[in-house]
Amino acid sequence: MPFRPFLFRAAVLTGSLIAIGGFAAATFAQDKSSDPAAGQQPAANAAAPAATDEEKPYHIAADGTVDWSVYNGFRRYNGICYVCHGPDGEGSTFAPALVNSLKTMSYDQFLDTVVNGKQDVGTANDKKMPALGSDPNVMCYINDIYAYLKARSDGAVGRGRPPKFEKKSEDYAKAENACMGTPG
Amino acid sequence: MPRLLRVSGTALALLFALAALPTVASANDDLLKLEKDPNQWVTPLGNYAGTRYSALKQINAQNVKNLQPAWSFSTGVLRGHEGGPLVIGDTMYIHAPFPNTVFALDLAHNGKILWKYEPKQDPNVIPVMCCDTVNRGVAYGDGMIFLHQADTTLVALDAKTGKVAWTAKDGDPTKGETGTSAPLVIKNMVLIGNSGGEFGVRGHVTAYDTKTGKQVWRAYSMGPDADTLMDPDKTTALGKPVGKDSGISTWQGDQWKIGGGTTWGWISYDPETNLIYYGTGNPSTWNPVQRPGDNKWSMTIFARDADTGMAKWVYQMTPHDEWDYDGVNEMILTDQKFGGKDRKLLVHFDRNGFGYTLDRVTGELLVAEKYDPAVNWASKIDLKTGLPVRDKKYSTEANGEDTNSQGICPAALGSKDQQPAAYSPETGLFYVPTNHVCMDYEPYKVAYTAGQPYVGATLSMYPAPGGTNLGNFIAWDAEKGKIVWSIPEPFSVWSGALATAGGVVFYGTLEGYLKAVDAKTGKELYKFKTPSGIIGNINTFTSNGKQYVAVLSGVGGWAGIGMAAGLTNPNEGLGAVGAYQSLSQYTQLGGTLTVFALPD
């Protein structure tokens, strides 16, 4: 598989997001010449729960089955973000507990911080959040990560791997491949 | 200089000519002498052979129970303190994690500070360090102290004053390249390896001139022969020539360019054969499905000529890694009886759970046995082919992307990580700090972006079945490939061991105990709880004729990341942190040096 450069379409995310259905979506496209309508389906957006609100961007069934978005958010979060923010969003001495942060942080603020990073370096602190806006492993799944953390923050999902989860849908897989620039 | 000078006229004339000159011994000659002096501790692993053995015996199995702290010193830095102190003459050199402070301490005055050096580094390097902002120590040679900073800068400091002599930049942190490993000085060169296997960094070892900082050679872990410094005909793998561009042919397309195989462990050196030995780390990404092939030469033991870097032999332990079993752990060089004959051996306790014994001259594989009975990803290693016999059930490749493979032993932390083992020539045994942890591993698709994480799996870790202990401290017979005794520890033993002629072996625990055990039986003789968990390596030396034992405590690193992460919620939870969560009930962060001695 050749490594193709990703083009981050929404370069400056603050306030200029491609917002669909109430959700901002980061889009990666590996092929500039492709038909924008077909080639740039934002996976993150496709994966996001249709619902209305960023207040409850997850679905958890009565028997505890979480939607794919939450499950995938768990996997992606605990593959990358946890190094600083601690497993399951519990926080660390390097970085704040996102289970707390998301109680007050808006979706836009969340996205802004992920995309552009943050710095608090001085005599007492050496905290540094990298700008992840160019990382497809984060940005293609940012809504999943948000859904997972929001569910954690609301206490709707506990620590560790959600034991029961919905399967990945075909639409999701398609959009994921488009965003990640990988063949199915 | 050859050891047997034939007494001819010319030789004599030369000898006289040399005698007339002021001493210009190379750093190597100097170090070869110094490493034989047990009163000092001049290289990170105590000597070039990496045995972490000391001939000192004032402290022995009878009196070690009277040991007590003599003085202590705060590094002023939180986070994980790996590595250990050096002692040259009556000066001790210690280091800290990021910001990588270095202190020279006067041993004659209970550690009075002779000088302090703190580099100014871009904090952007912090989030690209995978497993805490650790550093494994400084090196000494040529009257200088060499520090390998987090941002990959190699800096030479005047050992007497701390003044910077030169700096060299080894890599680019904006691409995820970082520095955590301890340098090693050989002859007039200082060698360092790189870190960043979780960011798609291509591993290499580089030799710099100790006087100028100019690059002498660089050997990559993968790529064309010109990069890997391999000779298709003369470099061998288990006795057979490796062939042309072996560092490319087992990769798909250009994947070798971001192939990992970083070199963040320890380097050993055999002055007789002039070969250096080290291991390479995991291939990038952690998702095996995405990188078909053996991924050579990740997960490999390398033997290279010290002067040129040319590879003499290689042995890939875990072809096509599926579990993050980096091969970087220390290579311990011993001269031992094997099958009744004197052999020059290399003993290596790999992350993959097998203890390997090889002929270090030829690279012949002699023994490969599990040093933790829990290991299940492979049933054994075929000594002829060198290949592990894998159990499909635990193959994250066979189970595939988006499948959570369960119950794999060991966990990605390995049956042992970088914490170096010790060898005592008196008992003929190896003393090995180990992990006893298993995992679930779910690989998934990732895309590569320079400087961004390139991991591709989520892991959960927990104690191996049938118990709750996360670690053991073991004594190992490398000829038989057998555990001689084993001490269960509640947490992973993440501290470098020390063996001494006094019949005592020392190690540290994650709760913070420094422990002394009987080298023959493993019986506990002494313990003392230091201010924080120990992930540093223990050393010993003398000052004013008296033997001391020293260790840096300061919990963190990978095992302690939950601690370093400041987790306070000890109930459920999985992951490495889950397994180590209750650690916060025993210890807290903070870097401290503790120096022990017998009462006067």
Tab-separated table of N, CA and C in Angstrom, chain B residues 383-489:
chain	number	residue	atom	x	y	z
B	383	LEU	N	15.334	-24.391	17.170
B	383	LEU	CA	16.728	-23.935	17.224
B	383	LEU	C	17.402	-23.965	15.852
B	384	LYS	N	16.926	-24.844	14.959
B	384	LYS	CA	17.536	-24.924	13.623
B	384	LYS	C	17.166	-23.710	12.770
B	385	THR	N	15.873	-23.404	12.729
B	385	THR	CA	15.416	-22.301	11.873
B	385	THR	C	15.403	-20.972	12.632
B	386	GLY	N	15.440	-21.060	13.962
B	386	GLY	CA	15.364	-19.861	14.786
B	386	GLY	C	13.955	-19.322	14.897
B	387	LEU	N	12.987	-20.013	14.284
B	387	LEU	CA	11.612	-19.487	14.229
B	387	LEU	C	10.789	-19.921	15.434
B	388	PRO	N	9.974	-18.995	15.940
B	388	PRO	CA	9.028	-19.387	16.989
B	388	PRO	C	7.908	-20.241	16.405
B	389	VAL	N	7.471	-21.218	17.179
B	389	VAL	CA	6.327	-22.038	16.752
B	389	VAL	C	5.089	-21.408	17.378
B	390	ARG	N	4.331	-20.686	16.557
B	390	ARG	CA	3.268	-19.823	17.082
B	390	ARG	C	1.962	-20.582	17.328
B	391	ASP	N	1.204	-20.112	18.310
B	391	ASP	CA	-0.127	-20.654	18.559
B	391	ASP	C	-1.132	-19.714	17.894
B	392	LYS	N	-1.865	-20.276	16.927
B	392	LYS	CA	-2.763	-19.456	16.124
B	392	LYS	C	-3.806	-18.700	16.945
B	393	LYS	N	-4.172	-19.331	18.051
B	393	LYS	CA	-5.198	-18.729	18.906
B	393	LYS	C	-4.795	-17.317	19.365
B	394	TYR	N	-3.504	-17.136	19.536
B	394	TYR	CA	-3.028	-15.856	20.065
B	394	TYR	C	-2.435	-14.961	18.985
B	395	SER	N	-2.685	-15.341	17.717
B	395	SER	CA	-2.149	-14.564	16.609
B	395	SER	C	-3.099	-13.413	16.285
B	396	THR	N	-2.656	-12.188	16.524
B	396	THR	CA	-3.524	-11.044	16.246
B	396	THR	C	-3.632	-10.828	14.739
B	397	GLU	N	-2.690	-11.379	14.002
B	397	GLU	CA	-2.747	-11.342	12.544
B	397	GLU	C	-3.842	-12.302	12.049
B	398	ALA	N	-3.817	-13.536	12.544
B	398	ALA	CA	-4.792	-14.542	12.115
B	398	ALA	C	-6.201	-14.138	12.537
B	399	ASN	N	-6.331	-13.628	13.745
B	399	ASN	CA	-7.651	-13.203	14.222
B	399	ASN	C	-8.122	-11.949	13.507
B	400	GLY	N	-7.187	-11.145	13.077
B	400	GLY	CA	-7.507	-10.042	12.176
B	400	GLY	C	-7.826	-8.711	12.817
B	401	GLU	N	-7.947	-7.709	11.950
B	401	GLU	CA	-8.297	-6.360	12.382
B	401	GLU	C	-9.670	-6.365	13.040
B	402	ASP	N	-9.860	-5.462	13.968
B	402	ASP	CA	-11.139	-5.271	14.645
B	402	ASP	C	-11.582	-6.498	15.446
B	403	THR	N	-10.631	-7.412	15.702
B	403	THR	CA	-10.941	-8.540	16.569
B	403	THR	C	-10.073	-8.438	17.809
B	404	ASN	N	-10.691	-8.626	18.949
B	404	ASN	CA	-9.971	-8.528	20.202
B	404	ASN	C	-9.411	-9.894	20.573
B	405	SER	N	-8.119	-10.134	20.323
B	405	SER	CA	-7.484	-11.412	20.680
B	405	SER	C	-7.223	-11.412	22.173
B	406	GLN	N	-7.662	-12.475	22.852
B	406	GLN	CA	-7.632	-12.459	24.316
B	406	GLN	C	-6.645	-13.446	24.918
B	407	GLY	N	-6.179	-13.108	26.100
B	407	GLY	CA	-5.375	-14.028	26.899
B	407	GLY	C	-3.962	-14.271	26.394
B	408	ILE	N	-3.396	-13.284	25.690
B	408	ILE	CA	-2.047	-13.444	25.148
B	408	ILE	C	-1.006	-13.179	26.240
B	409	CYS	N	-0.053	-14.105	26.384
B	409	CYS	CA	1.023	-13.914	27.361
B	409	CYS	C	2.369	-14.038	26.657
B	410	PRO	N	3.309	-13.134	26.879
B	410	PRO	CA	3.191	-11.987	27.770
B	410	PRO	C	2.430	-10.837	27.117
B	411	ALA	N	2.164	-9.791	27.927
B	411	ALA	CA	1.584	-8.557	27.414
B	411	ALA	C	2.650	-7.811	26.616
B	412	ALA	N	2.256	-6.732	25.983
B	412	ALA	CA	3.188	-5.945	25.168
B	412	ALA	C	4.384	-5.441	25.979
B	413	LEU	N	4.202	-5.298	27.280
B	413	LEU	CA	5.317	-4.896	28.136
B	413	LEU	C	6.437	-5.919	28.102
B	414	GLY	N	6.098	-7.140	27.647
B	414	GLY	CA	7.065	-8.223	27.608
B	414	GLY	C	7.190	-8.940	28.931
B	415	SER	N	7.748	-10.167	28.888
B	415	SER	CA	8.065	-10.864	30.140
B	415	SER	C	9.151	-10.088	30.872
B	416	LYS	N	9.845	-9.253	30.111
B	416	LYS	CA	10.763	-8.296	30.704
B	416	LYS	C	10.874	-7.152	29.719
B	417	ASP	N	11.008	-5.931	30.251
B	417	ASP	CA	11.228	-4.788	29.377
B	417	ASP	C	12.711	-4.416	29.456
B	418	GLN	N	13.015	-3.096	29.350
B	418	GLN	CA	14.417	-2.674	29.290
B	418	GLN	C	15.199	-2.873	30.579
B	419	GLN	N	14.513	-3.066	31.708
B	419	GLN	CA	15.214	-3.121	32.986
B	419	GLN	C	16.255	-4.239	32.950
B	420	PRO	N	17.537	-3.894	33.038
B	420	PRO	CA	18.572	-4.877	32.743
B	420	PRO	C	18.801	-5.917	33.849
B	421	ALA	N	19.081	-7.141	33.432
B	421	ALA	CA	19.389	-8.233	34.345
B	421	ALA	C	20.865	-8.168	34.742
B	422	ALA	N	21.261	-9.025	35.701
B	422	ALA	CA	22.656	-9.083	36.150
B	422	ALA	C	23.151	-10.519	36.042
B	423	TYR	N	24.475	-10.684	35.984
B	423	TYR	CA	25.070	-12.017	35.917
B	423	TYR	C	26.211	-12.099	36.918
B	424	SER	N	26.226	-13.172	37.716
B	424	SER	CA	27.334	-13.368	38.645
B	424	SER	C	28.211	-14.515	38.160
B	425	PRO	N	29.495	-14.253	37.907
B	425	PRO	CA	30.379	-15.343	37.486
B	425	PRO	C	30.587	-16.358	38.611
B	426	GLU	N	30.287	-15.962	39.846
B	426	GLU	CA	30.472	-16.911	40.945
B	426	GLU	C	29.392	-17.979	40.977
B	427	THR	N	28.154	-17.580	40.840
B	427	THR	CA	27.064	-18.560	40.837
B	427	THR	C	26.799	-19.065	39.421
B	428	GLY	N	27.266	-18.336	38.422
B	428	GLY	CA	26.962	-18.693	37.031
B	428	GLY	C	25.504	-18.447	36.673
B	429	LEU	N	24.824	-17.660	37.519
B	429	LEU	CA	23.391	-17.432	37.299
B	429	LEU	C	23.115	-15.999	36.842
B	430	PHE	N	21.990	-15.871	36.120
B	430	PHE	CA	21.481	-14.561	35.696
B	430	PHE	C	20.330	-14.186	36.617
B	431	TYR	N	20.292	-12.925	36.996
B	431	TYR	CA	19.248	-12.438	37.908
B	431	TYR	C	18.354	-11.482	37.127
B	432	VAL	N	17.099	-11.911	36.939
B	432	VAL	CA	16.277	-11.257	35.925
B	432	VAL	C	15.012	-10.652	36.533
B	433	PRO	N	14.845	-9.329	36.387
B	433	PRO	CA	13.605	-8.678	36.816
B	433	PRO	C	12.530	-8.914	35.747
B	434	THR	N	11.397	-9.468	36.114
B	434	THR	CA	10.425	-9.855	35.084
B	434	THR	C	9.016	-9.312	35.348
B	435	ASN	N	8.224	-9.335	34.265
B	435	ASN	CA	6.794	-9.024	34.319
B	435	ASN	C	6.028	-10.326	34.178
B	436	HIS	N	4.879	-10.371	34.816
B	436	HIS	CA	4.052	-11.576	34.754
B	436	HIS	C	2.637	-11.112	34.396
B	437	VAL	N	2.530	-10.572	33.183
B	437	VAL	CA	1.324	-9.857	32.770
B	437	VAL	C	0.873	-10.382	31.404
B	438	CYS	N	-0.442	-10.517	31.222
B	438	CYS	CA	-0.996	-10.963	29.945
B	438	CYS	C	-1.902	-9.862	29.378
B	439	MET	N	-2.399	-10.095	28.167
B	439	MET	CA	-3.153	-8.995	27.547
B	439	MET	C	-4.210	-9.456	26.544
B	440	ASP	N	-5.131	-8.535	26.268
B	440	ASP	CA	-5.996	-8.599	25.094
B	440	ASP	C	-5.454	-7.556	24.119
B	441	TYR	N	-5.548	-7.840	22.828
B	441	TYR	CA	-4.902	-6.980	21.830
B	441	TYR	C	-5.829	-6.889	20.631
B	442	GLU	N	-6.287	-5.693	20.325
B	442	GLU	CA	-7.182	-5.509	19.186
B	442	GLU	C	-6.545	-4.567	18.166
B	443	PRO	N	-6.072	-5.122	17.056
B	443	PRO	CA	-5.459	-4.258	16.039
B	443	PRO	C	-6.520	-3.631	15.141
B	444	TYR	N	-6.254	-2.428	14.676
B	444	TYR	CA	-7.152	-1.798	13.721
B	444	TYR	C	-6.352	-0.916	12.789
B	445	LYS	N	-7.021	-0.515	11.734
B	445	LYS	CA	-6.427	0.272	10.667
B	445	LYS	C	-5.893	1.618	11.159
B	446	VAL	N	-4.698	1.970	10.740
B	446	VAL	CA	-4.190	3.319	11.007
B	446	VAL	C	-3.539	3.885	9.747
B	447	ALA	N	-3.449	5.194	9.704
B	447	ALA	CA	-2.778	5.864	8.592
B	447	ALA	C	-1.566	6.593	9.142
B	448	TYR	N	-0.540	6.717	8.329
B	448	TYR	CA	0.698	7.357	8.782
B	448	TYR	C	0.708	8.848	8.479
B	449	THR	N	0.987	9.658	9.473
B	449	THR	CA	1.270	11.081	9.301
B	449	THR	C	2.536	11.371	10.097
B	450	ALA	N	3.504	12.011	9.472
B	450	ALA	CA	4.780	12.270	10.141
B	450	ALA	C	4.557	13.016	11.445
B	451	GLY	N	5.126	12.513	12.506
B	451	GLY	CA	5.057	13.189	13.793
B	451	GLY	C	3.805	12.900	14.592
B	452	GLN	N	2.895	12.104	14.015
B	452	GLN	CA	1.680	11.740	14.750
B	452	GLN	C	1.759	10.258	15.140
B	453	PRO	N	1.056	9.893	16.219
B	453	PRO	CA	1.117	8.497	16.661
B	453	PRO	C	0.720	7.532	15.544
B	454	TYR	N	1.410	6.415	15.478
B	454	TYR	CA	1.165	5.403	14.445
B	454	TYR	C	1.101	4.063	15.175
B	455	VAL	N	0.052	3.901	15.978
B	455	VAL	CA	0.008	2.760	16.883
B	455	VAL	C	-0.812	1.605	16.289
B	456	GLY	N	-2.128	1.773	16.184
B	456	GLY	CA	-2.916	0.753	15.501
B	456	GLY	C	-3.370	-0.435	16.319
B	457	ALA	N	-3.480	-0.283	17.634
B	457	ALA	CA	-4.046	-1.353	18.449
B	457	ALA	C	-4.445	-0.796	19.803
B	458	THR	N	-5.456	-1.420	20.401
B	458	THR	CA	-5.817	-1.114	21.781
B	458	THR	C	-5.531	-2.340	22.622
B	459	LEU	N	-4.957	-2.148	23.775
B	459	LEU	CA	-4.551	-3.261	24.620
B	459	LEU	C	-5.192	-3.168	25.989
B	460	SER	N	-5.454	-4.340	26.575
B	460	SER	CA	-5.823	-4.396	27.985
B	460	SER	C	-4.854	-5.360	28.650
B	461	MET	N	-4.377	-5.005	29.810
B	461	MET	CA	-3.409	-5.870	30.491
B	461	MET	C	-3.907	-6.267	31.866
B	462	TYR	N	-3.493	-7.460	32.305
B	462	TYR	CA	-3.933	-7.992	33.597
B	462	TYR	C	-2.946	-9.066	34.030
B	463	PRO	N	-2.992	-9.454	35.321
B	463	PRO	CA	-2.047	-10.461	35.795
B	463	PRO	C	-2.221	-11.779	35.025
B	464	ALA	N	-1.121	-12.539	34.881
B	464	ALA	CA	-1.186	-13.852	34.237
B	464	ALA	C	-2.134	-14.755	35.026
B	465	PRO	N	-2.775	-15.717	34.346
B	465	PRO	CA	-3.766	-16.562	35.012
B	465	PRO	C	-3.195	-17.311	36.214
B	466	GLY	N	-4.048	-17.533	37.171
B	466	GLY	CA	-3.666	-18.361	38.314
B	466	GLY	C	-3.010	-17.588	39.449
B	467	GLY	N	-3.014	-16.273	39.377
B	467	GLY	CA	-2.407	-15.519	40.474
B	467	GLY	C	-2.722	-14.052	40.362
B	468	THR	N	-2.199	-13.291	41.287
B	468	THR	CA	-2.420	-11.857	41.243
B	468	THR	C	-1.108	-11.100	41.124
B	469	ASN	N	0.043	-11.813	41.215
B	469	ASN	CA	1.322	-11.095	41.155
B	469	ASN	C	1.648	-10.707	39.722
B	470	LEU	N	2.114	-9.496	39.562
B	470	LEU	CA	2.405	-8.962	38.223
B	470	LEU	C	3.877	-9.100	37.858
B	471	GLY	N	4.676	-9.635	38.779
B	471	GLY	CA	6.098	-9.751	38.472
B	471	GLY	C	6.763	-10.860	39.244
B	472	ASN	N	7.963	-11.227	38.823
B	472	ASN	CA	8.807	-12.176	39.534
B	472	ASN	C	10.240	-11.690	39.409
B	473	PHE	N	11.039	-11.995	40.408
B	473	PHE	CA	12.480	-11.784	40.268
B	473	PHE	C	13.092	-13.174	40.240
B	474	ILE	N	13.741	-13.524	39.134
B	474	ILE	CA	14.169	-14.913	38.957
B	474	ILE	C	15.685	-15.051	38.814
B	475	ALA	N	16.158	-16.257	39.151
B	475	ALA	CA	17.538	-16.638	38.837
B	475	ALA	C	17.456	-17.644	37.698
B	476	TRP	N	18.313	-17.469	36.687
B	476	TRP	CA	18.199	-18.217	35.432
B	476	TRP	C	19.508	-18.899	35.087
B	477	ASP	N	19.411	-20.146	34.678
B	477	ASP	CA	20.570	-20.893	34.181
B	477	ASP	C	20.518	-20.843	32.650
B	478	ALA	N	21.469	-20.132	32.063
B	478	ALA	CA	21.415	-19.889	30.616
B	478	ALA	C	21.924	-21.067	29.790
B	479	GLU	N	22.580	-22.017	30.429
B	479	GLU	CA	23.012	-23.212	29.700
B	479	GLU	C	21.841	-24.183	29.558
B	480	LYS	N	21.132	-24.365	30.664
B	480	LYS	CA	19.987	-25.290	30.640
B	480	LYS	C	18.715	-24.600	30.157
B	481	GLY	N	18.681	-23.293	30.250
B	481	GLY	CA	17.443	-22.591	29.916
B	481	GLY	C	16.368	-22.845	30.953
B	482	LYS	N	16.769	-22.775	32.241
B	482	LYS	CA	15.820	-23.104	33.318
B	482	LYS	C	15.841	-22.057	34.429
B	483	ILE	N	14.654	-21.857	35.024
B	483	ILE	CA	14.541	-20.996	36.194
B	483	ILE	C	15.085	-21.768	37.395
B	484	VAL	N	16.002	-21.155	38.162
B	484	VAL	CA	16.579	-21.823	39.326
B	484	VAL	C	15.763	-21.492	40.572
B	485	TRP	N	15.428	-20.232	40.754
B	485	TRP	CA	14.470	-19.825	41.781
B	485	TRP	C	13.712	-18.600	41.300
B	486	SER	N	12.586	-18.373	41.936
B	486	SER	CA	11.717	-17.289	41.495
B	486	SER	C	11.021	-16.662	42.691
B	487	ILE	N	11.130	-15.354	42.806
B	487	ILE	CA	10.467	-14.642	43.902
B	487	ILE	C	9.266	-13.890	43.336
B	488	PRO	N	8.051	-14.248	43.758
B	488	PRO	CA	6.892	-13.495	43.248
B	488	PRO	C	6.871	-12.087	43.831
B	489	GLU	N	6.531	-11.119	42.999
B	489	GLU	CA	6.408	-9.735	43.450
B	489	GLU	C	5.018	-9.239	43.067
